[in-house]
Amino acid sequence: SSTAQTGSLPADLNAAFGPFGTGISDTGPDIATDVVVQTTGRFAVNHSSSVTLHNPDGSQITSAQCPFFKCTNLERQSNDFFIWAGVNWSGELGVTRLRPDLSVDSSFGISGTVFTRIAGRATNEVVGIAIDGKRIVIAGNAAATTNPGDLRQFVARFTVRGALDTTFDGRGYVYERTTNLRAGSVAMQGTNVVVGGWAPDNNPLGAVSVITVYNDLGIKFSGFNHGNTLVLPGFGSFVAVQPDSKIIATIWETSPT
């Protein structure tokens, strides 16, 4: 089960939300990974193997089971539909769309779901979903064919109907060639795609945080401090974009300064 809480202040639980300011999702032994609020105030909680829908007061309305091996990310479209992404048993990227009541939207992909194998590789994880109203962008990491432990970031873009958007790098996705360059988050900057990632010690860049920006055609911007990537000291960058298009990245320091 998972617990959700609300309050007007950091330490002030809202007593009107569930019992004593806490709502519990009845999903069995599971871990919550995302919470997404609809325009009505209802909210959905992703549990990797299922998703639960709740009233604004925290009471549970319904639930749906993940159609893949694991569903790690959930995001809301402007019409309150949900995009749910993860990985299936054979290592394909899986994306499904749910209606506001968590029923499957059969008009998306094939009967509500689309599976994609990124560059012939096995997808290891999905780390983020970004939606700009017309397109759905998903970032994650896929294993290199010669070394399953070498995870490399990918960015895939789909139309709102669930088809790969082939105007994005010709295939609908970009798979990085740099060894162990791993995605950690994704955000939209207008029509650009911003990916926050990181590299472990065995990466040619060393243990650093890396930000990559792709334009509308899937081409990386250049002019950064490392050519077409922005390399920052520290580890694990998570990105967000402000209304004026400035990028905010959070980084774990490698050592106190």
PDB file of C-alpha atoms in Angstrom:
ATOM      1  CA  SER A   1       0.000   0.000   0.000  1.00  0.00           C
ATOM      2  CA  SER A   2       1.027   3.639  -0.400  1.00  0.00           C
ATOM      3  CA  THR A   3       0.279   6.760   1.611  1.00  0.00           C
ATOM      4  CA  ALA A   4      -0.589  10.267   0.373  1.00  0.00           C
ATOM      5  CA  GLN A   5      -0.754  13.356   2.560  1.00  0.00           C
ATOM      6  CA  THR A   6      -1.837  16.976   2.154  1.00  0.00           C
ATOM      7  CA  GLY A   7      -1.352  20.063   4.264  1.00  0.00           C
ATOM      8  CA  SER A   8      -1.298  23.850   3.984  1.00  0.00           C
ATOM      9  CA  LEU A   9       2.091  24.068   5.693  1.00  0.00           C
ATOM     10  CA  PRO A  10       5.095  21.698   5.544  1.00  0.00           C
ATOM     11  CA  ALA A  11       4.242  20.185   8.934  1.00  0.00           C
ATOM     12  CA  ASP A  12       0.489  20.786   8.895  1.00  0.00           C
ATOM     13  CA  LEU A  13      -1.551  17.759   7.781  1.00  0.00           C
ATOM     14  CA  ASN A  14      -4.979  18.563   6.349  1.00  0.00           C
ATOM     15  CA  ALA A  15      -7.399  16.763   8.672  1.00  0.00           C
ATOM     16  CA  ALA A  16     -10.113  16.806   5.960  1.00  0.00           C
ATOM     17  CA  PHE A  17      -7.929  14.605   3.740  1.00  0.00           C
ATOM     18  CA  GLY A  18      -8.545  10.951   4.553  1.00  0.00           C
ATOM     19  CA  PRO A  19      -8.161   9.749   8.133  1.00  0.00           C
ATOM     20  CA  PHE A  20      -5.965  12.230  10.022  1.00  0.00           C
ATOM     21  CA  GLY A  21      -4.652  13.904   6.864  1.00  0.00           C
ATOM     22  CA  THR A  22      -3.498  10.666   5.255  1.00  0.00           C
ATOM     23  CA  GLY A  23      -4.939   8.645   2.367  1.00  0.00           C
ATOM     24  CA  ILE A  24      -3.982   5.024   1.766  1.00  0.00           C
ATOM     25  CA  SER A  25      -4.004   3.275  -1.619  1.00  0.00           C
ATOM     26  CA  ASP A  26      -5.074  -0.347  -1.372  1.00  0.00           C
ATOM     27  CA  THR A  27      -2.574  -1.906  -3.788  1.00  0.00           C
ATOM     28  CA  GLY A  28      -0.869  -4.540  -1.671  1.00  0.00           C
ATOM     29  CA  PRO A  29       2.908  -4.481  -1.095  1.00  0.00           C
ATOM     30  CA  ASP A  30       3.921  -1.799  -3.556  1.00  0.00           C
ATOM     31  CA  ILE A  31       5.821   1.497  -3.750  1.00  0.00           C
ATOM     32  CA  ALA A  32       4.384   4.766  -5.071  1.00  0.00           C
ATOM     33  CA  THR A  33       6.508   6.394  -7.789  1.00  0.00           C
ATOM     34  CA  ASP A  34       4.320   9.245  -9.108  1.00  0.00           C
ATOM     35  CA  VAL A  35       1.316  11.332  -8.122  1.00  0.00           C
ATOM     36  CA  VAL A  36      -0.571  13.306 -10.793  1.00  0.00           C
ATOM     37  CA  VAL A  37      -3.408  15.771 -10.085  1.00  0.00           C
ATOM     38  CA  GLN A  38      -6.313  16.218 -12.515  1.00  0.00           C
ATOM     39  CA  THR A  39      -8.008  19.565 -13.170  1.00  0.00           C
ATOM     40  CA  THR A  40     -10.957  18.375 -11.063  1.00  0.00           C
ATOM     41  CA  GLY A  41      -8.749  17.931  -8.005  1.00  0.00           C
ATOM     42  CA  ARG A  42      -8.844  14.160  -8.249  1.00  0.00           C
ATOM     43  CA  PHE A  43      -5.409  12.579  -8.313  1.00  0.00           C
ATOM     44  CA  ALA A  44      -3.788   9.371  -9.485  1.00  0.00           C
ATOM     45  CA  VAL A  45      -0.974   7.534  -7.719  1.00  0.00           C
ATOM     46  CA  ASN A  46       1.343   5.285  -9.715  1.00  0.00           C
ATOM     47  CA  HIS A  47       2.555   2.165  -7.912  1.00  0.00           C
ATOM     48  CA  SER A  48       4.703   0.612 -10.677  1.00  0.00           C
ATOM     49  CA  SER A  49       2.401  -2.409 -10.965  1.00  0.00           C
ATOM     50  CA  SER A  50      -0.878  -0.476 -10.706  1.00  0.00           C
ATOM     51  CA  VAL A  51      -2.382   3.014 -10.547  1.00  0.00           C
ATOM     52  CA  THR A  52      -5.093   4.229  -8.167  1.00  0.00           C
ATOM     53  CA  LEU A  53      -7.490   7.142  -8.626  1.00  0.00           C
ATOM     54  CA  HIS A  54      -8.568   9.208  -5.622  1.00  0.00           C
ATOM     55  CA  ASN A  55     -11.086  11.909  -4.782  1.00  0.00           C
ATOM     56  CA  PRO A  56      -9.736  15.248  -3.531  1.00  0.00           C
ATOM     57  CA  ASP A  57     -10.426  14.060   0.031  1.00  0.00           C
ATOM     58  CA  GLY A  58      -8.075  11.095  -0.459  1.00  0.00           C
ATOM     59  CA  SER A  59     -10.722   8.368  -0.746  1.00  0.00           C
ATOM     60  CA  GLN A  60      -9.926   5.809  -3.419  1.00  0.00           C
ATOM     61  CA  ILE A  61     -12.238   5.627  -6.441  1.00  0.00           C
ATOM     62  CA  THR A  62     -10.786   2.865  -8.581  1.00  0.00           C
ATOM     63  CA  SER A  63      -7.557   1.266  -9.782  1.00  0.00           C
ATOM     64  CA  ALA A  64      -5.992  -0.241 -12.907  1.00  0.00           C
ATOM     65  CA  GLN A  65      -3.293  -2.858 -13.353  1.00  0.00           C
ATOM     66  CA  CYS A  66      -0.086  -2.202 -15.286  1.00  0.00           C
ATOM     67  CA  PRO A  67      -0.234  -3.974 -18.672  1.00  0.00           C
ATOM     68  CA  PHE A  68       3.568  -4.363 -18.776  1.00  0.00           C
ATOM     69  CA  PHE A  69       6.279  -5.835 -16.564  1.00  0.00           C
ATOM     70  CA  LYS A  70       6.521  -2.503 -14.751  1.00  0.00           C
ATOM     71  CA  CYS A  71       4.945   0.943 -15.248  1.00  0.00           C
ATOM     72  CA  THR A  72       7.378   3.418 -13.762  1.00  0.00           C
ATOM     73  CA  ASN A  73       6.058   6.794 -14.930  1.00  0.00           C
ATOM     74  CA  LEU A  74       2.677   8.530 -15.103  1.00  0.00           C
ATOM     75  CA  GLU A  75       1.794  11.941 -16.562  1.00  0.00           C
ATOM     76  CA  ARG A  76      -1.426  13.847 -17.297  1.00  0.00           C
ATOM     77  CA  GLN A  77      -2.517  15.317 -20.604  1.00  0.00           C
ATOM     78  CA  SER A  78      -4.406  18.617 -20.705  1.00  0.00           C
ATOM     79  CA  ASN A  79      -7.725  16.744 -21.136  1.00  0.00           C
ATOM     80  CA  ASP A  80      -7.084  14.767 -17.905  1.00  0.00           C
ATOM     81  CA  PHE A  81      -6.187  11.568 -19.786  1.00  0.00           C
ATOM     82  CA  PHE A  82      -3.088   9.805 -18.449  1.00  0.00           C
ATOM     83  CA  ILE A  83       0.020   8.574 -20.235  1.00  0.00           C
ATOM     84  CA  TRP A  84       1.514   5.534 -18.486  1.00  0.00           C
ATOM     85  CA  ALA A  85       4.931   4.237 -19.524  1.00  0.00           C
ATOM     86  CA  GLY A  86       7.212   1.394 -18.579  1.00  0.00           C
ATOM     87  CA  VAL A  87       8.949  -1.738 -19.808  1.00  0.00           C
ATOM     88  CA  ASN A  88       7.522  -5.088 -20.879  1.00  0.00           C
ATOM     89  CA  TRP A  89       9.013  -8.536 -20.253  1.00  0.00           C
ATOM     90  CA  SER A  90      10.909  -8.598 -23.555  1.00  0.00           C
ATOM     91  CA  GLY A  91      12.622  -5.245 -22.974  1.00  0.00           C
ATOM     92  CA  GLU A  92      10.391  -3.064 -25.129  1.00  0.00           C
ATOM     93  CA  LEU A  93       9.301   0.441 -24.187  1.00  0.00           C
ATOM     94  CA  GLY A  94       5.585   0.281 -23.419  1.00  0.00           C
ATOM     95  CA  VAL A  95       3.196   3.231 -23.475  1.00  0.00           C
ATOM     96  CA  THR A  96      -0.523   3.184 -22.752  1.00  0.00           C
ATOM     97  CA  ARG A  97      -3.153   5.895 -22.396  1.00  0.00           C
ATOM     98  CA  LEU A  98      -5.849   5.872 -19.750  1.00  0.00           C
ATOM     99  CA  ARG A  99      -9.055   7.854 -19.716  1.00  0.00           C
ATOM    100  CA  PRO A 100      -9.745  10.145 -16.738  1.00  0.00           C
ATOM    101  CA  ASP A 101     -11.492   7.226 -14.978  1.00  0.00           C
ATOM    102  CA  LEU A 102      -8.452   4.919 -15.584  1.00  0.00           C
ATOM    103  CA  SER A 103     -10.153   2.885 -18.312  1.00  0.00           C
ATOM    104  CA  VAL A 104      -7.911   2.175 -21.305  1.00  0.00           C
ATOM    105  CA  ASP A 105      -8.273   4.551 -24.265  1.00  0.00           C
ATOM    106  CA  SER A 106      -8.454   2.061 -27.146  1.00  0.00           C
ATOM    107  CA  SER A 107      -7.932   4.831 -29.744  1.00  0.00           C
ATOM    108  CA  PHE A 108      -4.290   5.152 -28.648  1.00  0.00           C
ATOM    109  CA  GLY A 109      -1.775   2.924 -30.436  1.00  0.00           C
ATOM    110  CA  ILE A 110      -3.145  -0.605 -30.822  1.00  0.00           C
ATOM    111  CA  SER A 111      -6.068  -1.106 -28.424  1.00  0.00           C
ATOM    112  CA  GLY A 112      -4.661   1.540 -26.101  1.00  0.00           C
ATOM    113  CA  THR A 113      -1.003   0.490 -26.013  1.00  0.00           C
ATOM    114  CA  VAL A 114       2.132   0.830 -28.141  1.00  0.00           C
ATOM    115  CA  PHE A 115       5.402  -1.111 -27.811  1.00  0.00           C
ATOM    116  CA  THR A 116       8.716   0.080 -29.232  1.00  0.00           C
ATOM    117  CA  ARG A 117      12.172  -1.489 -29.311  1.00  0.00           C
ATOM    118  CA  ILE A 118      14.756   1.288 -29.159  1.00  0.00           C
ATOM    119  CA  ALA A 119      17.558   0.757 -31.709  1.00  0.00           C
ATOM    120  CA  GLY A 120      17.187  -3.018 -31.344  1.00  0.00           C
ATOM    121  CA  ARG A 121      18.227  -2.781 -27.693  1.00  0.00           C
ATOM    122  CA  ALA A 122      16.485  -3.856 -24.514  1.00  0.00           C
ATOM    123  CA  THR A 123      14.965  -0.948 -22.613  1.00  0.00           C
ATOM    124  CA  ASN A 124      16.058  -1.094 -18.987  1.00  0.00           C
ATOM    125  CA  GLU A 125      14.013   1.746 -17.533  1.00  0.00           C
ATOM    126  CA  VAL A 126      11.810   4.753 -18.233  1.00  0.00           C
ATOM    127  CA  VAL A 127      12.747   7.857 -16.253  1.00  0.00           C
ATOM    128  CA  GLY A 128      10.318  10.539 -17.382  1.00  0.00           C
ATOM    129  CA  ILE A 129       7.412  11.695 -19.547  1.00  0.00           C
ATOM    130  CA  ALA A 130       6.934  15.186 -20.975  1.00  0.00           C
ATOM    131  CA  ILE A 131       3.847  16.321 -22.896  1.00  0.00           C
ATOM    132  CA  ASP A 132       3.446  19.525 -24.908  1.00  0.00           C
ATOM    133  CA  GLY A 133      -0.158  19.034 -26.003  1.00  0.00           C
ATOM    134  CA  LYS A 134       0.644  17.690 -29.459  1.00  0.00           C
ATOM    135  CA  ARG A 135       3.374  15.176 -28.700  1.00  0.00           C
ATOM    136  CA  ILE A 136       4.422  12.782 -25.992  1.00  0.00           C
ATOM    137  CA  VAL A 137       8.110  12.550 -25.134  1.00  0.00           C
ATOM    138  CA  ILE A 138       9.538   9.680 -23.101  1.00  0.00           C
ATOM    139  CA  ALA A 139      13.114   9.376 -21.853  1.00  0.00           C
ATOM    140  CA  GLY A 140      14.823   6.316 -20.495  1.00  0.00           C
ATOM    141  CA  ASN A 141      17.829   4.051 -20.731  1.00  0.00           C
ATOM    142  CA  ALA A 142      18.472   1.059 -22.982  1.00  0.00           C
ATOM    143  CA  ALA A 143      21.262  -1.485 -22.805  1.00  0.00           C
ATOM    144  CA  ALA A 144      24.027  -1.597 -25.408  1.00  0.00           C
ATOM    145  CA  THR A 145      23.940  -4.807 -27.469  1.00  0.00           C
ATOM    146  CA  THR A 146      27.514  -5.797 -26.662  1.00  0.00           C
ATOM    147  CA  ASN A 147      27.332  -4.975 -22.961  1.00  0.00           C
ATOM    148  CA  PRO A 148      23.975  -5.156 -21.115  1.00  0.00           C
ATOM    149  CA  GLY A 149      25.525  -3.228 -18.233  1.00  0.00           C
ATOM    150  CA  ASP A 150      26.256  -0.268 -20.511  1.00  0.00           C
ATOM    151  CA  LEU A 151      23.033   1.768 -20.250  1.00  0.00           C
ATOM    152  CA  ARG A 152      22.597   4.672 -22.672  1.00  0.00           C
ATOM    153  CA  GLN A 153      19.921   7.336 -22.709  1.00  0.00           C
ATOM    154  CA  PHE A 154      17.190   7.487 -25.299  1.00  0.00           C
ATOM    155  CA  VAL A 155      14.421   9.937 -26.093  1.00  0.00           C
ATOM    156  CA  ALA A 156      11.315   8.757 -27.961  1.00  0.00           C
ATOM    157  CA  ARG A 157       8.554  10.999 -29.273  1.00  0.00           C
ATOM    158  CA  PHE A 158       5.013   9.875 -30.054  1.00  0.00           C
ATOM    159  CA  THR A 159       2.005  11.578 -31.590  1.00  0.00           C
ATOM    160  CA  VAL A 160      -1.111  11.959 -29.462  1.00  0.00           C
ATOM    161  CA  ARG A 161      -2.524   8.920 -31.318  1.00  0.00           C
ATOM    162  CA  GLY A 162       0.345   6.697 -30.172  1.00  0.00           C
ATOM    163  CA  ALA A 163       2.470   6.510 -33.328  1.00  0.00           C
ATOM    164  CA  LEU A 164       6.206   7.171 -33.321  1.00  0.00           C
ATOM    165  CA  ASP A 165       6.760  10.720 -34.582  1.00  0.00           C
ATOM    166  CA  THR A 166       9.257  10.078 -37.373  1.00  0.00           C
ATOM    167  CA  THR A 167       9.945  13.799 -37.820  1.00  0.00           C
ATOM    168  CA  PHE A 168      12.042  13.343 -34.659  1.00  0.00           C
ATOM    169  CA  ASP A 169      15.450  12.120 -35.918  1.00  0.00           C
ATOM    170  CA  GLY A 170      13.807  10.131 -38.715  1.00  0.00           C
ATOM    171  CA  ARG A 171      12.911   7.153 -36.492  1.00  0.00           C
ATOM    172  CA  GLY A 172      10.880   8.751 -33.742  1.00  0.00           C
ATOM    173  CA  TYR A 173      13.652   8.341 -31.191  1.00  0.00           C
ATOM    174  CA  VAL A 174      17.285   9.197 -30.453  1.00  0.00           C
ATOM    175  CA  TYR A 175      19.608   6.629 -28.920  1.00  0.00           C
ATOM    176  CA  GLU A 176      22.880   8.006 -27.581  1.00  0.00           C
ATOM    177  CA  ARG A 177      26.197   6.523 -28.675  1.00  0.00           C
ATOM    178  CA  THR A 178      28.164   7.719 -25.645  1.00  0.00           C
ATOM    179  CA  THR A 179      29.006   4.860 -23.278  1.00  0.00           C
ATOM    180  CA  ASN A 180      27.022   4.937 -20.031  1.00  0.00           C
ATOM    181  CA  LEU A 181      25.411   8.322 -20.589  1.00  0.00           C
ATOM    182  CA  ARG A 182      22.203   7.784 -18.624  1.00  0.00           C
ATOM    183  CA  ALA A 183      18.988   9.793 -18.593  1.00  0.00           C
ATOM    184  CA  GLY A 184      17.464  10.806 -15.278  1.00  0.00           C
ATOM    185  CA  SER A 185      14.653  13.217 -16.240  1.00  0.00           C
ATOM    186  CA  VAL A 186      13.043  15.000 -19.182  1.00  0.00           C
ATOM    187  CA  ALA A 187      11.246  18.321 -19.721  1.00  0.00           C
ATOM    188  CA  MET A 188       9.864  20.367 -22.618  1.00  0.00           C
ATOM    189  CA  GLN A 189      11.335  23.765 -23.551  1.00  0.00           C
ATOM    190  CA  GLY A 190       8.812  24.900 -26.123  1.00  0.00           C
ATOM    191  CA  THR A 191       9.327  22.364 -28.909  1.00  0.00           C
ATOM    192  CA  ASN A 192      12.791  21.456 -27.602  1.00  0.00           C
ATOM    193  CA  VAL A 193      13.408  18.427 -25.410  1.00  0.00           C
ATOM    194  CA  VAL A 194      15.697  18.789 -22.381  1.00  0.00           C
ATOM    195  CA  VAL A 195      17.170  15.648 -20.828  1.00  0.00           C
ATOM    196  CA  GLY A 196      18.935  15.704 -17.491  1.00  0.00           C
ATOM    197  CA  GLY A 197      21.315  12.811 -17.041  1.00  0.00           C
ATOM    198  CA  TRP A 198      24.495  11.587 -15.490  1.00  0.00           C
ATOM    199  CA  ALA A 199      27.570   9.526 -16.210  1.00  0.00           C
ATOM    200  CA  PRO A 200      29.312   7.075 -13.875  1.00  0.00           C
ATOM    201  CA  ASP A 201      33.084   6.765 -13.470  1.00  0.00           C
ATOM    202  CA  ASN A 202      33.479   4.463 -16.488  1.00  0.00           C
ATOM    203  CA  ASN A 203      32.043   7.066 -18.873  1.00  0.00           C
ATOM    204  CA  PRO A 204      34.470   8.950 -21.147  1.00  0.00           C
ATOM    205  CA  LEU A 205      33.256  12.161 -19.487  1.00  0.00           C
ATOM    206  CA  GLY A 206      33.934  10.836 -15.986  1.00  0.00           C
ATOM    207  CA  ALA A 207      31.414  10.941 -13.110  1.00  0.00           C
ATOM    208  CA  VAL A 208      29.430  14.069 -13.970  1.00  0.00           C
ATOM    209  CA  SER A 209      25.959  15.436 -14.597  1.00  0.00           C
ATOM    210  CA  VAL A 210      24.999  15.949 -18.230  1.00  0.00           C
ATOM    211  CA  ILE A 211      22.245  18.043 -19.821  1.00  0.00           C
ATOM    212  CA  THR A 212      21.315  17.474 -23.466  1.00  0.00           C
ATOM    213  CA  VAL A 213      18.906  19.625 -25.485  1.00  0.00           C
ATOM    214  CA  TYR A 214      17.305  18.312 -28.691  1.00  0.00           C
ATOM    215  CA  ASN A 215      15.485  20.521 -31.143  1.00  0.00           C
ATOM    216  CA  ASP A 216      12.158  19.738 -32.806  1.00  0.00           C
ATOM    217  CA  LEU A 217      13.896  17.455 -35.325  1.00  0.00           C
ATOM    218  CA  GLY A 218      15.810  15.479 -32.694  1.00  0.00           C
ATOM    219  CA  ILE A 219      19.138  17.211 -33.373  1.00  0.00           C
ATOM    220  CA  LYS A 220      21.281  18.115 -30.378  1.00  0.00           C
ATOM    221  CA  PHE A 221      22.098  21.764 -29.767  1.00  0.00           C
ATOM    222  CA  SER A 222      25.795  22.649 -29.777  1.00  0.00           C
ATOM    223  CA  GLY A 223      27.797  25.429 -28.187  1.00  0.00           C
ATOM    224  CA  PHE A 224      27.835  23.976 -24.678  1.00  0.00           C
ATOM    225  CA  ASN A 225      30.978  23.490 -22.601  1.00  0.00           C
ATOM    226  CA  HIS A 226      31.364  19.984 -24.019  1.00  0.00           C
ATOM    227  CA  GLY A 227      30.187  20.478 -27.589  1.00  0.00           C
ATOM    228  CA  ASN A 228      26.580  19.297 -27.798  1.00  0.00           C
ATOM    229  CA  THR A 229      26.240  18.498 -24.095  1.00  0.00           C
ATOM    230  CA  LEU A 230      26.419  20.626 -20.976  1.00  0.00           C
ATOM    231  CA  VAL A 231      28.657  18.872 -18.452  1.00  0.00           C
ATOM    232  CA  LEU A 232      28.375  19.899 -14.808  1.00  0.00           C
ATOM    233  CA  PRO A 233      30.255  18.775 -11.720  1.00  0.00           C
ATOM    234  CA  GLY A 234      28.269  16.573  -9.397  1.00  0.00           C
ATOM    235  CA  PHE A 235      25.979  13.659  -9.987  1.00  0.00           C
ATOM    236  CA  GLY A 236      22.448  13.036 -11.220  1.00  0.00           C
ATOM    237  CA  SER A 237      20.808  16.122 -12.736  1.00  0.00           C
ATOM    238  CA  PHE A 238      17.013  16.502 -12.672  1.00  0.00           C
ATOM    239  CA  VAL A 239      15.651  19.211 -14.928  1.00  0.00           C
ATOM    240  CA  ALA A 240      12.683  21.571 -15.135  1.00  0.00           C
ATOM    241  CA  VAL A 241      11.995  24.487 -17.474  1.00  0.00           C
ATOM    242  CA  GLN A 242      10.752  27.885 -16.323  1.00  0.00           C
ATOM    243  CA  PRO A 243       8.155  29.913 -18.299  1.00  0.00           C
ATOM    244  CA  ASP A 244      10.976  32.072 -19.733  1.00  0.00           C
ATOM    245  CA  SER A 245      12.668  28.875 -21.060  1.00  0.00           C
ATOM    246  CA  LYS A 246      15.500  28.898 -18.528  1.00  0.00           C
ATOM    247  CA  ILE A 247      16.519  25.408 -17.386  1.00  0.00           C
ATOM    248  CA  ILE A 248      16.737  24.510 -13.723  1.00  0.00           C
ATOM    249  CA  ALA A 249      18.845  21.459 -12.815  1.00  0.00           C
ATOM    250  CA  THR A 250      19.283  19.881  -9.404  1.00  0.00           C
ATOM    251  CA  ILE A 251      22.587  18.123  -8.822  1.00  0.00           C
ATOM    252  CA  TRP A 252      24.025  16.058  -6.002  1.00  0.00           C
ATOM    253  CA  GLU A 253      27.419  17.398  -5.031  1.00  0.00           C
ATOM    254  CA  THR A 254      30.306  14.958  -5.172  1.00  0.00           C
ATOM    255  CA  SER A 255      31.800  16.585  -2.078  1.00  0.00           C
ATOM    256  CA  PRO A 256      30.931  19.493   0.254  1.00  0.00           C
ATOM    257  CA  THR A 257      32.137  22.915  -0.902  1.00  0.00           C
TER     258      THR A 257
END
